[in-house]
């Protein structure tokens, strides 16, 4: 009698995790390609991360995604890390290859693919002002530099963190500067930048303050927020009112997920299916 093949399992480790749209997005993609794969959310506390990573091998998961607060903490538990993830210092995708756990980071490339899909513009030679210097900002900055931008301003509340990030991503063909997260400094940056990108967590909650004034936001032709819930953050509302092109973080969520899907399955991800599922499953 022919043995039935077990399904392949993947999932996401995060805490909290109830809000995640990734299971809906990936399971829709598996169904669309008729793959016997399933994606599950796992609420993993920081104290439980080491055991959860061991469980990837024990249970034979094909891989996992990692989200807050695990992207940086997971590094010591892995057998290898891609050059990109090593540079960013964070992993959002783990692939289990013959019980060797290899970490990747698809956030930055996901951001770039979303931006190209939305605006169809080349970033080569462009200037970008990035608000924030956390994990997401590092992934985006590394991707932007690889895409050939010529100028990058990193505006962060903690200036030292912005300085550390500018040392990390500086290159021969890009001038990188750390600036305070203030109206004056960001307005000055706008003189050299077409793009404003928010990679801070400000905008997730209705009571969050404005990062910069509407007038300064309006100095940038293209404004993007990595946040996708709410779909229109105060920053994007100000940008829309000023007539800027706007983009939220949903496209980045979908494209980073598509890159993880391709790493695990070796199949081309059905982007339209994933986009529909992500849009249909708000938190
Ligand atoms: P993180 O590492 O904790 O970084 C948080 C950033 O927000 C830091 O730059 C921090 O500045 C800044 N910040 C926090 N509170 C602030 C305040 N009150 N005023 C000004 N700045 C403040 O977080 P992360 O992982 O980079 O995530 C950042 C955002 O990106 C989150 O909203 C997340 O949902 C989003 N994200 C989206 C996607 C997607 O697929 N669309 C993927 C990844 C992340 P300090 O350094 O001064 O503390």
Short mmCIF file of C-alpha atoms and ligand atoms in Angstrom, two decimals:
data_model
loop_
_atom_site.label_atom_id
_atom_site.label_comp_id
_atom_site.label_asym_id
_atom_site.label_seq_id
_atom_site.Cartn_x
_atom_site.Cartn_y
_atom_site.Cartn_z
CA UNK A 1 0.00 0.00 0.00
CA UNK A 2 1.32 3.45 -0.93
CA UNK A 3 2.01 5.61 2.18
CA UNK A 4 0.17 8.92 2.21
CA UNK A 5 2.52 11.90 2.15
CA UNK A 6 2.29 14.08 5.22
CA UNK A 7 1.49 17.74 4.59
CA UNK A 8 4.33 20.27 4.78
CA UNK A 9 3.94 22.72 7.64
CA UNK A 10 5.17 26.30 7.97
CA UNK A 11 4.13 29.08 10.32
CA UNK A 12 4.90 32.33 12.04
CA UNK A 13 6.42 32.91 15.51
CA UNK A 14 5.47 36.20 17.13
CA UNK A 15 4.10 37.74 20.31
CA UNK A 16 1.42 38.99 20.10
CA UNK A 17 0.36 37.14 16.97
CA UNK A 18 -3.45 37.20 16.83
CA UNK A 19 -3.47 40.10 14.34
CA UNK A 20 -1.33 38.40 11.67
CA UNK A 21 -2.61 38.21 8.08
CA UNK A 22 0.17 35.85 7.01
CA UNK A 23 -1.73 32.54 7.54
CA UNK A 24 -4.63 33.71 5.34
CA UNK A 25 -2.21 34.92 2.69
CA UNK A 26 -0.03 31.79 2.56
CA UNK A 27 -2.87 29.26 2.91
CA UNK A 28 -4.67 30.94 0.00
CA UNK A 29 -1.47 30.62 -2.05
CA UNK A 30 -1.07 26.91 -1.14
CA UNK A 31 -4.69 26.23 -2.14
CA UNK A 32 -4.28 28.13 -5.41
CA UNK A 33 -1.25 26.00 -6.38
CA UNK A 34 -2.85 22.81 -4.98
CA UNK A 35 0.08 22.28 -2.60
CA UNK A 36 -0.38 20.04 0.45
CA UNK A 37 1.05 22.77 2.70
CA UNK A 38 -0.38 24.57 5.76
CA UNK A 39 0.67 27.77 7.54
CA UNK A 40 -0.08 28.26 11.25
CA UNK A 41 0.36 31.16 13.69
CA UNK A 42 2.31 30.35 16.89
CA UNK A 43 2.25 32.67 19.94
CA UNK A 44 5.89 32.35 21.04
CA UNK A 45 7.03 34.47 24.00
CA UNK A 46 10.62 35.78 24.08
CA UNK A 47 11.44 33.15 26.76
CA UNK A 48 10.06 30.40 24.56
CA UNK A 49 11.98 31.26 21.39
CA UNK A 50 14.88 28.80 21.85
CA UNK A 51 12.46 25.88 22.41
CA UNK A 52 10.27 27.00 19.51
CA UNK A 53 13.28 27.02 17.16
CA UNK A 54 14.24 23.51 18.35
CA UNK A 55 10.65 22.46 17.61
CA UNK A 56 11.13 23.41 13.94
CA UNK A 57 13.50 20.41 13.66
CA UNK A 58 11.63 18.11 16.04
CA UNK A 59 8.28 18.62 14.30
CA UNK A 60 9.81 18.77 10.85
CA UNK A 61 8.43 22.20 9.90
CA UNK A 62 9.61 23.30 6.45
CA UNK A 63 10.28 26.77 7.84
CA UNK A 64 8.83 29.73 9.69
CA UNK A 65 8.40 33.47 9.50
CA UNK A 66 9.43 35.58 12.47
CA UNK A 67 7.83 38.79 13.59
CA UNK A 68 8.02 41.12 16.60
CA UNK A 69 9.84 40.50 18.97
CA UNK A 70 11.94 37.68 17.46
CA UNK A 71 13.57 38.93 14.25
CA UNK A 72 16.87 39.86 15.89
CA UNK A 73 16.83 37.47 18.86
CA UNK A 74 16.61 34.39 16.63
CA UNK A 75 20.08 34.80 15.08
CA UNK A 76 22.07 32.78 17.69
CA UNK A 77 19.76 29.77 17.30
CA UNK A 78 20.26 29.31 13.55
CA UNK A 79 22.81 27.19 11.66
CA UNK A 80 23.40 29.81 8.98
CA UNK A 81 22.24 33.22 7.84
CA UNK A 82 22.16 34.79 4.35
CA UNK A 83 24.58 37.66 3.71
CA UNK A 84 21.62 40.04 3.42
CA UNK A 85 20.10 39.00 6.77
CA UNK A 86 23.52 39.17 8.40
CA UNK A 87 23.97 42.76 7.17
CA UNK A 88 20.47 43.76 8.31
CA UNK A 89 21.00 41.95 11.62
CA UNK A 90 17.53 40.42 11.50
CA UNK A 91 15.77 37.36 10.09
CA UNK A 92 12.12 37.18 9.05
CA UNK A 93 12.25 33.79 7.27
CA UNK A 94 13.80 30.49 8.36
CA UNK A 95 14.19 27.61 5.91
CA UNK A 96 14.67 24.06 7.26
CA UNK A 97 16.97 22.27 4.80
CA UNK A 98 17.80 18.77 6.01
CA UNK A 99 17.55 19.96 9.62
CA UNK A 100 19.89 22.90 8.97
CA UNK A 101 18.03 26.11 9.81
CA UNK A 102 19.01 28.97 7.52
CA UNK A 103 17.83 32.54 8.15
CA UNK A 104 16.87 35.03 5.45
CA UNK A 105 15.41 38.52 5.41
CA UNK A 106 12.85 39.26 2.70
CA UNK A 107 11.49 42.53 4.18
CA UNK A 108 13.69 44.94 2.21
CA UNK A 109 13.28 43.21 -1.15
CA UNK A 110 9.56 42.91 -0.44
CA UNK A 111 9.42 46.65 0.12
CA UNK A 112 11.25 47.35 -3.17
CA UNK A 113 9.03 45.01 -5.18
CA UNK A 114 5.91 46.63 -3.69
CA UNK A 115 7.23 50.08 -4.54
CA UNK A 116 8.01 49.09 -8.12
CA UNK A 117 4.61 47.40 -8.53
CA UNK A 118 2.82 50.48 -7.20
CA UNK A 119 4.77 53.29 -8.84
CA UNK A 120 6.79 51.69 -11.62
CA UNK A 121 9.64 54.14 -10.96
CA UNK A 122 13.37 53.44 -10.94
CA UNK A 123 15.08 54.33 -7.68
CA UNK A 124 18.52 54.59 -9.28
CA UNK A 125 20.06 57.98 -8.49
CA UNK A 126 17.11 59.02 -6.30
CA UNK A 127 17.09 60.44 -2.77
CA UNK A 128 15.07 58.92 0.06
CA UNK A 129 14.28 60.23 3.54
CA UNK A 130 13.63 57.32 5.88
CA UNK A 131 11.88 57.95 9.21
CA UNK A 132 13.05 55.42 11.81
CA UNK A 133 16.14 53.32 12.46
CA UNK A 134 14.71 50.05 13.80
CA UNK A 135 14.74 46.58 12.25
CA UNK A 136 12.35 47.39 9.40
CA UNK A 137 14.25 50.58 8.59
CA UNK A 138 17.53 48.63 8.35
CA UNK A 139 16.00 46.12 5.93
CA UNK A 140 14.55 48.91 3.78
CA UNK A 141 17.77 50.95 3.85
CA UNK A 142 19.91 47.99 2.74
CA UNK A 143 17.47 47.29 -0.12
CA UNK A 144 17.38 50.95 -1.19
CA UNK A 145 21.15 51.18 -1.30
CA UNK A 146 21.31 47.96 -3.34
CA UNK A 147 18.70 49.47 -5.71
CA UNK A 148 21.14 52.30 -6.48
CA UNK A 149 19.75 55.34 -4.65
CA UNK A 150 22.29 58.15 -4.41
CA UNK A 151 21.14 59.88 -1.22
CA UNK A 152 19.69 58.54 2.02
CA UNK A 153 18.67 60.56 5.06
CA UNK A 154 17.86 58.56 8.20
CA UNK A 155 15.70 60.58 10.58
CA UNK A 156 15.25 59.02 13.99
CA UNK A 157 14.12 60.08 17.46
CA UNK A 158 17.30 58.55 18.86
CA UNK A 159 20.02 60.16 16.74
CA UNK A 160 22.74 57.73 17.82
CA UNK A 161 20.72 54.80 16.43
CA UNK A 162 20.38 56.67 13.12
CA UNK A 163 24.13 57.27 13.09
CA UNK A 164 24.86 53.59 13.72
CA UNK A 165 22.53 52.68 10.85
CA UNK A 166 24.15 55.15 8.48
CA UNK A 167 27.55 53.57 9.19
CA UNK A 168 26.03 50.18 8.40
CA UNK A 169 24.57 51.07 4.99
CA UNK A 170 26.95 53.70 3.64
CA UNK A 171 28.52 52.85 0.30
CA UNK A 172 30.67 54.25 -2.47
CA UNK A 173 27.79 55.47 -4.62
CA UNK A 174 25.42 56.65 -1.89
CA UNK A 175 25.69 59.51 0.55
CA UNK A 176 24.04 58.58 3.84
CA UNK A 177 23.29 60.99 6.66
CA UNK A 178 21.69 60.74 10.11
CA UNK A 179 19.34 63.60 11.00
CA UNK A 180 17.01 64.42 13.90
CA UNK A 181 13.34 63.57 13.51
CA UNK A 182 12.34 67.23 13.32
CA UNK A 183 10.41 69.39 10.85
CA UNK A 184 13.46 71.50 10.05
CA UNK A 185 15.79 68.57 9.33
CA UNK A 186 13.24 66.63 7.26
CA UNK A 187 12.27 69.75 5.27
CA UNK A 188 15.95 70.25 4.47
CA UNK A 189 16.25 66.60 3.37
CA UNK A 190 13.26 67.06 1.04
CA UNK A 191 15.40 69.33 -1.13
CA UNK A 192 17.35 66.23 -2.20
CA UNK A 193 14.65 63.55 -1.95
CA UNK A 194 11.61 62.48 -3.95
CA UNK A 195 10.61 59.78 -1.44
CA UNK A 196 9.56 59.90 2.22
CA UNK A 197 9.25 56.50 3.94
CA UNK A 198 7.90 55.97 7.47
CA UNK A 199 9.43 52.91 9.09
CA UNK A 200 8.67 53.87 12.69
CA UNK A 201 5.79 52.32 14.61
CA UNK A 202 4.10 55.74 14.88
CA UNK A 203 0.73 55.72 13.13
CA UNK A 204 -0.42 52.31 14.37
CA UNK A 205 -2.68 53.91 17.01
CA UNK A 206 -5.24 56.69 16.51
CA UNK A 207 -3.73 58.67 19.41
CA UNK A 208 -0.20 58.66 17.90
CA UNK A 209 1.35 62.11 17.35
CA UNK A 210 2.38 63.42 13.91
CA UNK A 211 6.01 62.63 13.08
CA UNK A 212 6.37 65.72 10.87
CA UNK A 213 3.99 68.54 9.96
CA UNK A 214 1.62 68.21 6.95
CA UNK A 215 3.48 71.03 5.24
CA UNK A 216 6.78 69.11 5.40
CA UNK A 217 5.12 65.86 4.26
CA UNK A 218 3.81 67.78 1.22
CA UNK A 219 7.39 68.58 0.13
CA UNK A 220 7.83 64.93 -1.02
CA UNK A 221 6.20 63.76 -4.28
CA UNK A 222 6.07 60.11 -3.03
CA UNK A 223 5.13 59.14 0.53
CA UNK A 224 5.09 55.60 1.86
CA UNK A 225 4.20 54.14 5.26
CA UNK A 226 5.27 50.59 6.19
CA UNK A 227 2.17 50.38 8.41
CA UNK A 228 -0.86 48.74 6.76
CA UNK A 229 -3.29 48.70 9.70
CA UNK A 230 -4.79 51.31 9.59
CA UNK A 231 -4.66 51.44 5.80
CA UNK A 232 -4.47 55.24 5.91
CA UNK A 233 -2.20 56.49 8.68
CA UNK A 234 -2.15 60.18 9.70
CA UNK A 235 1.04 60.53 7.61
CA UNK A 236 -0.67 59.13 4.51
CA UNK A 237 -3.75 61.29 5.16
CA UNK A 238 -1.54 64.40 5.22
CA UNK A 239 0.26 63.20 2.07
CA UNK A 240 -3.00 62.56 0.20
CA UNK A 241 -4.32 66.01 1.18
CA UNK A 242 -1.13 67.55 -0.20
CA UNK A 243 -1.55 65.65 -3.50
CA UNK A 244 1.43 63.28 -3.03
CA UNK A 245 1.49 59.72 -4.40
CA UNK A 246 0.94 57.40 -1.43
CA UNK A 247 1.48 53.74 -0.56
CA UNK A 248 0.87 51.83 2.68
CA UNK A 249 2.67 48.69 3.93
CA UNK A 250 0.26 46.08 2.57
CA UNK A 251 2.23 45.61 -0.64
CA UNK A 252 5.42 45.07 1.38
CA UNK A 253 3.64 42.50 3.54
CA UNK A 254 2.51 40.60 0.45
CA UNK A 255 5.83 40.73 -1.43
CA UNK A 256 7.96 39.78 1.58
CA UNK A 257 5.56 36.88 2.12
CA UNK A 258 5.80 35.90 -1.54
CA UNK A 259 9.61 35.76 -1.27
CA UNK A 260 9.34 33.53 1.84
CA UNK A 261 6.85 31.30 -0.02
CA UNK A 262 9.33 30.91 -2.88
CA UNK A 263 12.21 30.08 -0.50
CA UNK A 264 10.16 27.31 1.15
CA UNK A 265 8.36 25.79 -1.82
CA UNK A 266 10.63 26.60 -4.78
CA UNK A 267 7.46 27.65 -6.63
CA UNK A 268 6.56 31.09 -7.99
CA UNK A 269 4.21 32.79 -5.55
CA UNK A 270 0.72 33.71 -6.80
CA UNK A 271 0.93 37.41 -5.92
CA UNK A 272 -2.63 38.33 -6.89
CA UNK A 273 -4.06 35.53 -4.73
CA UNK A 274 -1.90 36.58 -1.76
CA UNK A 275 -2.84 40.24 -2.20
CA UNK A 276 -6.56 39.41 -2.28
CA UNK A 277 -6.27 37.28 0.87
CA UNK A 278 -4.24 39.93 2.73
CA UNK A 279 -6.80 42.62 1.84
CA UNK A 280 -9.73 40.42 2.82
CA UNK A 281 -8.32 39.57 6.26
CA UNK A 282 -7.94 42.76 8.27
CA UNK A 283 -6.85 42.42 11.89
P1 LIG B 1 11.50 48.63 15.90
O1 LIG B 1 12.75 47.90 15.53
O2 LIG B 1 10.97 48.52 17.29
O3 LIG B 1 11.76 50.20 15.57
C1 LIG B 1 10.81 51.15 15.95
C2 LIG B 1 11.16 52.52 15.34
O4 LIG B 1 10.10 53.42 15.70
C3 LIG B 1 12.45 53.13 15.86
O5 LIG B 1 13.06 53.91 14.87
C4 LIG B 1 11.94 54.04 17.01
O6 LIG B 1 12.78 55.14 17.29
C5 LIG B 1 10.66 54.55 16.37
N1 LIG B 1 9.74 55.04 17.40
C6 LIG B 1 9.10 54.30 18.35
N2 LIG B 1 8.35 55.12 19.11
C7 LIG B 1 8.54 56.40 18.65
C8 LIG B 1 8.03 57.68 19.02
N3 LIG B 1 7.17 57.81 20.03
N4 LIG B 1 8.42 58.76 18.30
C9 LIG B 1 9.27 58.62 17.27
N5 LIG B 1 9.79 57.44 16.86
C10 LIG B 1 9.42 56.34 17.55
O7 LIG B 1 10.28 48.21 14.96
P2 LIG B 1 10.35 47.66 13.44
O8 LIG B 1 10.39 46.18 13.47
O9 LIG B 1 11.42 48.40 12.73
O10 LIG B 1 8.90 48.05 12.87
C11 LIG B 1 8.59 49.40 12.58
C12 LIG B 1 7.25 49.48 11.84
O11 LIG B 1 7.35 48.83 10.57
C13 LIG B 1 6.09 48.79 12.58
O12 LIG B 1 4.96 49.64 12.50
C14 LIG B 1 5.85 47.54 11.78
O13 LIG B 1 4.48 47.16 11.83
C15 LIG B 1 6.24 47.98 10.36
N6 LIG B 1 6.63 46.84 9.52
C16 LIG B 1 5.88 46.58 8.42
C17 LIG B 1 6.21 45.53 7.59
C18 LIG B 1 5.36 45.23 6.38
O14 LIG B 1 5.48 44.13 5.82
N7 LIG B 1 4.55 46.16 5.92
C19 LIG B 1 7.33 44.72 7.87
C20 LIG B 1 8.09 45.01 9.01
C21 LIG B 1 7.73 46.08 9.84
P3 LIG B 1 13.92 55.04 18.46
O15 LIG B 1 15.09 54.36 17.83
O16 LIG B 1 14.20 56.47 18.79
O17 LIG B 1 13.31 54.28 19.60
#
